[in-house]
PDB file of C-alpha atoms and ligand atoms in Angstrom:
ATOM      1  CA  MET A   1       4.802 -88.911  31.681  1.00 68.00           C
ATOM      2  CA  SER A   2       8.333 -87.488  32.566  1.00 85.00           C
ATOM      3  CA  SER A   3       9.272 -84.503  33.623  1.00 95.00           C
ATOM      4  CA  VAL A   4      12.407 -82.451  34.461  1.00 98.00           C
ATOM      5  CA  PHE A   5      13.987 -84.793  37.031  1.00 98.00           C
ATOM      6  CA  ASP A   6      14.636 -87.434  35.003  1.00 97.00           C
ATOM      7  CA  GLN A   7      16.851 -85.438  32.201  1.00 97.00           C
ATOM      8  CA  ILE A   8      18.709 -84.465  35.758  1.00 98.00           C
ATOM      9  CA  ILE A   9      18.539 -88.427  35.865  1.00 98.00           C
ATOM     10  CA  SER A  10      20.154 -88.974  32.382  1.00 97.00           C
ATOM     11  CA  LYS A  11      21.990 -86.789  32.990  1.00 97.00           C
ATOM     12  CA  GLU A  12      20.811 -84.875  29.979  1.00 97.00           C
ATOM     13  CA  ILE A  13      20.163 -81.230  31.849  1.00 97.00           C
ATOM     14  CA  PRO A  14      22.649 -80.508  34.713  1.00 98.00           C
ATOM     15  CA  ALA A  15      22.542 -80.352  38.288  1.00 98.00           C
ATOM     16  CA  ASP A  16      24.172 -80.113  40.840  1.00 98.00           C
ATOM     17  CA  ILE A  17      25.049 -83.641  42.683  1.00 98.00           C
ATOM     18  CA  ILE A  18      25.834 -84.226  45.736  1.00 98.00           C
ATOM     19  CA  TYR A  19      24.785 -88.214  46.209  1.00 98.00           C
ATOM     20  CA  GLU A  20      23.820 -90.412  43.914  1.00 98.00           C
ATOM     21  CA  THR A  21      23.318 -94.342  44.754  1.00 98.00           C
ATOM     22  CA  GLU A  22      21.852 -97.325  42.117  1.00 98.00           C
ATOM     23  CA  ILE A  23      18.380 -95.544  42.768  1.00 98.00           C
ATOM     24  CA  CYS A  24      18.263 -92.257  44.173  1.00 98.00           C
ATOM     25  CA  LEU A  25      19.699 -88.730  43.386  1.00 98.00           C
ATOM     26  CA  ALA A  26      20.355 -85.756  45.729  1.00 98.00           C
ATOM     27  CA  PHE A  27      21.216 -82.203  44.286  1.00 98.00           C
ATOM     28  CA  ARG A  28      20.619 -78.865  45.150  1.00 98.00           C
ATOM     29  CA  ASP A  29      17.029 -77.242  43.845  1.00 98.00           C
ATOM     30  CA  ILE A  30      17.812 -74.175  41.361  1.00 98.00           C
ATOM     31  CA  ASN A  31      15.648 -72.083  43.268  1.00 98.00           C
ATOM     32  CA  PRO A  32      17.352 -72.653  46.951  1.00 98.00           C
ATOM     33  CA  LYS A  33      14.552 -71.069  49.743  1.00 98.00           C
ATOM     34  CA  ALA A  34      17.286 -72.353  52.594  1.00 98.00           C
ATOM     35  CA  PRO A  35      21.278 -72.203  52.331  1.00 98.00           C
ATOM     36  CA  GLU A  36      20.533 -75.053  52.182  1.00 98.00           C
ATOM     37  CA  HIS A  37      17.991 -76.574  49.790  1.00 98.00           C
ATOM     38  CA  ILE A  38      18.609 -80.421  48.385  1.00 98.00           C
ATOM     39  CA  LEU A  39      16.733 -81.955  46.440  1.00 99.00           C
ATOM     40  CA  ILE A  40      16.230 -86.179  47.916  1.00 99.00           C
ATOM     41  CA  ILE A  41      14.726 -87.832  44.559  1.00 98.00           C
ATOM     42  CA  PRO A  42      13.612 -92.322  43.124  1.00 98.00           C
ATOM     43  CA  LYS A  43      15.610 -92.574  39.340  1.00 98.00           C
ATOM     44  CA  LYS A  44      12.486 -94.614  39.786  1.00 98.00           C
ATOM     45  CA  PRO A  45       9.927 -92.034  37.817  1.00 97.00           C
ATOM     46  CA  ILE A  46       6.857 -92.164  40.878  1.00 98.00           C
ATOM     47  CA  THR A  47       4.479 -89.116  40.027  1.00 98.00           C
ATOM     48  CA  LYS A  48       3.587 -88.905  43.984  1.00 98.00           C
ATOM     49  CA  LEU A  49       4.243 -89.615  47.378  1.00 98.00           C
ATOM     50  CA  SER A  50       0.763 -91.078  47.212  1.00 98.00           C
ATOM     51  CA  GLU A  51       1.438 -92.850  44.220  1.00 98.00           C
ATOM     52  CA  ALA A  52       4.122 -95.358  45.291  1.00 98.00           C
ATOM     53  CA  LYS A  53       2.808 -99.426  45.360  1.00 98.00           C
ATOM     54  CA  PRO A  54       3.551-101.647  47.702  1.00 98.00           C
ATOM     55  CA  GLU A  55       6.619-102.661  46.169  1.00 98.00           C
ATOM     56  CA  ASP A  56       8.225 -99.294  47.685  1.00 98.00           C
ATOM     57  CA  LEU A  57       8.431-100.273  50.689  1.00 98.00           C
ATOM     58  CA  GLN A  58      12.155-100.712  51.064  1.00 98.00           C
ATOM     59  CA  LEU A  59      13.421 -97.911  47.954  1.00 98.00           C
ATOM     60  CA  LEU A  60      10.955 -95.872  50.875  1.00 98.00           C
ATOM     61  CA  GLY A  61      13.161 -96.435  53.967  1.00 98.00           C
ATOM     62  CA  GLN A  62      16.388 -96.381  51.886  1.00 98.00           C
ATOM     63  CA  LEU A  63      14.817 -92.460  50.267  1.00 98.00           C
ATOM     64  CA  MET A  64      14.440 -91.180  54.076  1.00 98.00           C
ATOM     65  CA  LEU A  65      18.144 -92.814  55.392  1.00 98.00           C
ATOM     66  CA  ALA A  66      19.416 -90.972  51.916  1.00 98.00           C
ATOM     67  CA  VAL A  67      17.804 -87.818  54.208  1.00 98.00           C
ATOM     68  CA  GLY A  68      20.483 -88.632  57.110  1.00 98.00           C
ATOM     69  CA  GLU A  69      23.748 -89.614  54.973  1.00 98.00           C
ATOM     70  CA  VAL A  70      23.199 -86.196  52.725  1.00 98.00           C
ATOM     71  CA  ALA A  71      23.427 -84.241  55.840  1.00 98.00           C
ATOM     72  CA  ARG A  72      26.201 -85.417  57.321  1.00 98.00           C
ATOM     73  CA  ILE A  73      27.420 -84.588  53.160  1.00 98.00           C
ATOM     74  CA  LEU A  74      26.093 -80.953  54.001  1.00 98.00           C
ATOM     75  CA  HIS A  75      27.017 -81.155  57.482  1.00 98.00           C
ATOM     76  CA  VAL A  76      23.440 -79.939  58.959  1.00 98.00           C
ATOM     77  CA  ASP A  77      22.985 -83.638  60.695  1.00 98.00           C
ATOM     78  CA  GLU A  78      23.461 -81.779  64.336  1.00 98.00           C
ATOM     79  CA  GLU A  79      21.590 -78.518  63.852  1.00 98.00           C
ATOM     80  CA  GLY A  80      19.098 -80.085  62.260  1.00 98.00           C
ATOM     81  CA  PHE A  81      16.621 -79.048  58.980  1.00 98.00           C
ATOM     82  CA  ARG A  82      13.120 -79.408  57.315  1.00 98.00           C
ATOM     83  CA  VAL A  83      12.500 -83.036  55.364  1.00 98.00           C
ATOM     84  CA  ILE A  84       9.503 -81.545  52.798  1.00 98.00           C
ATOM     85  CA  ILE A  85       7.069 -83.134  50.621  1.00 98.00           C
ATOM     86  CA  ASN A  86       4.108 -81.306  48.722  1.00 98.00           C
ATOM     87  CA  ASN A  87       2.193 -83.776  47.327  1.00 98.00           C
ATOM     88  CA  GLY A  88       0.146 -82.783  44.700  1.00 97.00           C
ATOM     89  CA  ARG A  89      -1.680 -79.442  43.586  1.00 95.00           C
ATOM     90  CA  ASN A  90      -2.366 -77.888  46.720  1.00 96.00           C
ATOM     91  CA  ALA A  91       0.927 -78.834  48.546  1.00 97.00           C
ATOM     92  CA  GLY A  92       2.037 -76.685  45.422  1.00 96.00           C
ATOM     93  CA  GLN A  93       3.356 -79.693  43.964  1.00 98.00           C
ATOM     94  CA  THR A  94       5.246 -78.623  40.549  1.00 98.00           C
ATOM     95  CA  VAL A  95       6.733 -81.859  39.048  1.00 98.00           C
ATOM     96  CA  PHE A  96       5.362 -84.386  39.033  1.00 98.00           C
ATOM     97  CA  HIS A  97       8.470 -86.946  40.242  1.00 98.00           C
ATOM     98  CA  LEU A  98       9.037 -87.914  43.831  1.00 98.00           C
ATOM     99  CA  HIS A  99      11.204 -85.844  46.197  1.00 98.00           C
ATOM    100  CA  LEU A 100      12.696 -84.366  49.129  1.00 98.00           C
ATOM    101  CA  HIS A 101      13.065 -81.374  49.498  1.00 98.00           C
ATOM    102  CA  LEU A 102      16.545 -80.885  52.379  1.00 98.00           C
ATOM    103  CA  LEU A 103      15.979 -77.882  53.871  1.00 98.00           C
ATOM    104  CA  ALA A 104      19.227 -76.178  56.279  1.00 98.00           C
ATOM    105  CA  GLY A 105      21.028 -73.828  56.838  1.00 98.00           C
ATOM    106  CA  ARG A 106      18.602 -71.000  58.799  1.00 97.00           C
ATOM    107  CA  ARG A 107      16.227 -72.188  61.785  1.00 97.00           C
ATOM    108  CA  PHE A 108      11.673 -72.731  60.980  1.00 96.00           C
ATOM    109  CA  ASP A 109       9.207 -71.980  61.650  1.00 95.00           C
ATOM    110  CA  TRP A 110       5.728 -73.936  62.152  1.00 95.00           C
ATOM    111  CA  PRO A 111       4.055 -74.485  60.881  1.00 90.00           C
ATOM    112  CA  GLY A 112       5.178 -73.097  57.287  1.00 87.00           C
ATOM    113  CA  LEU A 113       9.305 -71.620  56.529  1.00 86.00           C
TER     114      LEU A 113
HETATM  115  P1  AMP B   1       7.397 -79.076  44.543  1.00 83.94           P
HETATM  116  O1  AMP B   1       7.020 -77.645  44.615  1.00 83.94           O
HETATM  117  O2  AMP B   1       8.120 -79.628  46.061  1.00 83.94           O
HETATM  118  O3  AMP B   1       7.435 -79.971  43.294  1.00 83.94           O
HETATM  119  O4  AMP B   1       9.487 -78.963  43.896  1.00 83.94           O
HETATM  120  C1  AMP B   1       9.837 -79.063  42.415  1.00 83.94           C
HETATM  121  C2  AMP B   1      11.673 -78.498  42.894  1.00 83.94           C
HETATM  122  O5  AMP B   1      12.107 -78.600  41.542  1.00 83.94           O
HETATM  123  C3  AMP B   1      11.658 -77.037  43.540  1.00 83.94           C
HETATM  124  O6  AMP B   1      11.728 -76.109  44.156  1.00 83.94           O
HETATM  125  C4  AMP B   1      11.528 -76.637  42.019  1.00 83.94           C
HETATM  126  O7  AMP B   1      12.672 -74.887  41.252  1.00 83.94           O
HETATM  127  C5  AMP B   1      13.279 -77.797  41.767  1.00 83.94           C
HETATM  128  N1  AMP B   1      13.684 -77.401  40.511  1.00 83.94           N
HETATM  129  C6  AMP B   1      13.036 -77.588  38.350  1.00 83.94           C
HETATM  130  N2  AMP B   1      13.612 -77.908  37.918  1.00 83.94           N
HETATM  131  C7  AMP B   1      14.332 -78.059  38.633  1.00 83.94           C
HETATM  132  C8  AMP B   1      16.460 -77.949  38.135  1.00 83.94           C
HETATM  133  N3  AMP B   1      16.164 -78.018  36.084  1.00 83.94           N
HETATM  134  N4  AMP B   1      17.213 -78.535  38.967  1.00 83.94           N
HETATM  135  C9  AMP B   1      17.762 -77.964  40.203  1.00 83.94           C
HETATM  136  N5  AMP B   1      16.116 -77.686  40.809  1.00 83.94           N
HETATM  137  C10 AMP B   1      14.571 -77.935  40.700  1.00 83.94           C
END
């Protein structure tokens, strides 16, 4: 089933894209929970982390490396940031296309936000 993120990947709907490669896209969250709130998504439509397969191993690594790239673009790599993946209903996942939240620009409690 396609999600709103598929439409962002295909540029059918606009997004504030800050980083893009052949395999992933990073754009600003429409409802930010921190001064900087970026979503990093694979272009491949994996619904959630627990649906990733062994053949997605390299892709998952590339998404992790994309986090660092985005943090450097935002200049938050030194001060720090938080990365969150909501997986499924109990975690509050609302968009069923794998995405990493990168939150930055303030301090975060642990656990919690
Ligand atoms: P999650 O709750 O982990 O599934 O996160 C989904 C995120 O997508 C939420 O933080 C939403 O604010 C965000 N979101 C939903 N639609 C859009 C959109 N069109 N552009 C940017 N972010 C979006």
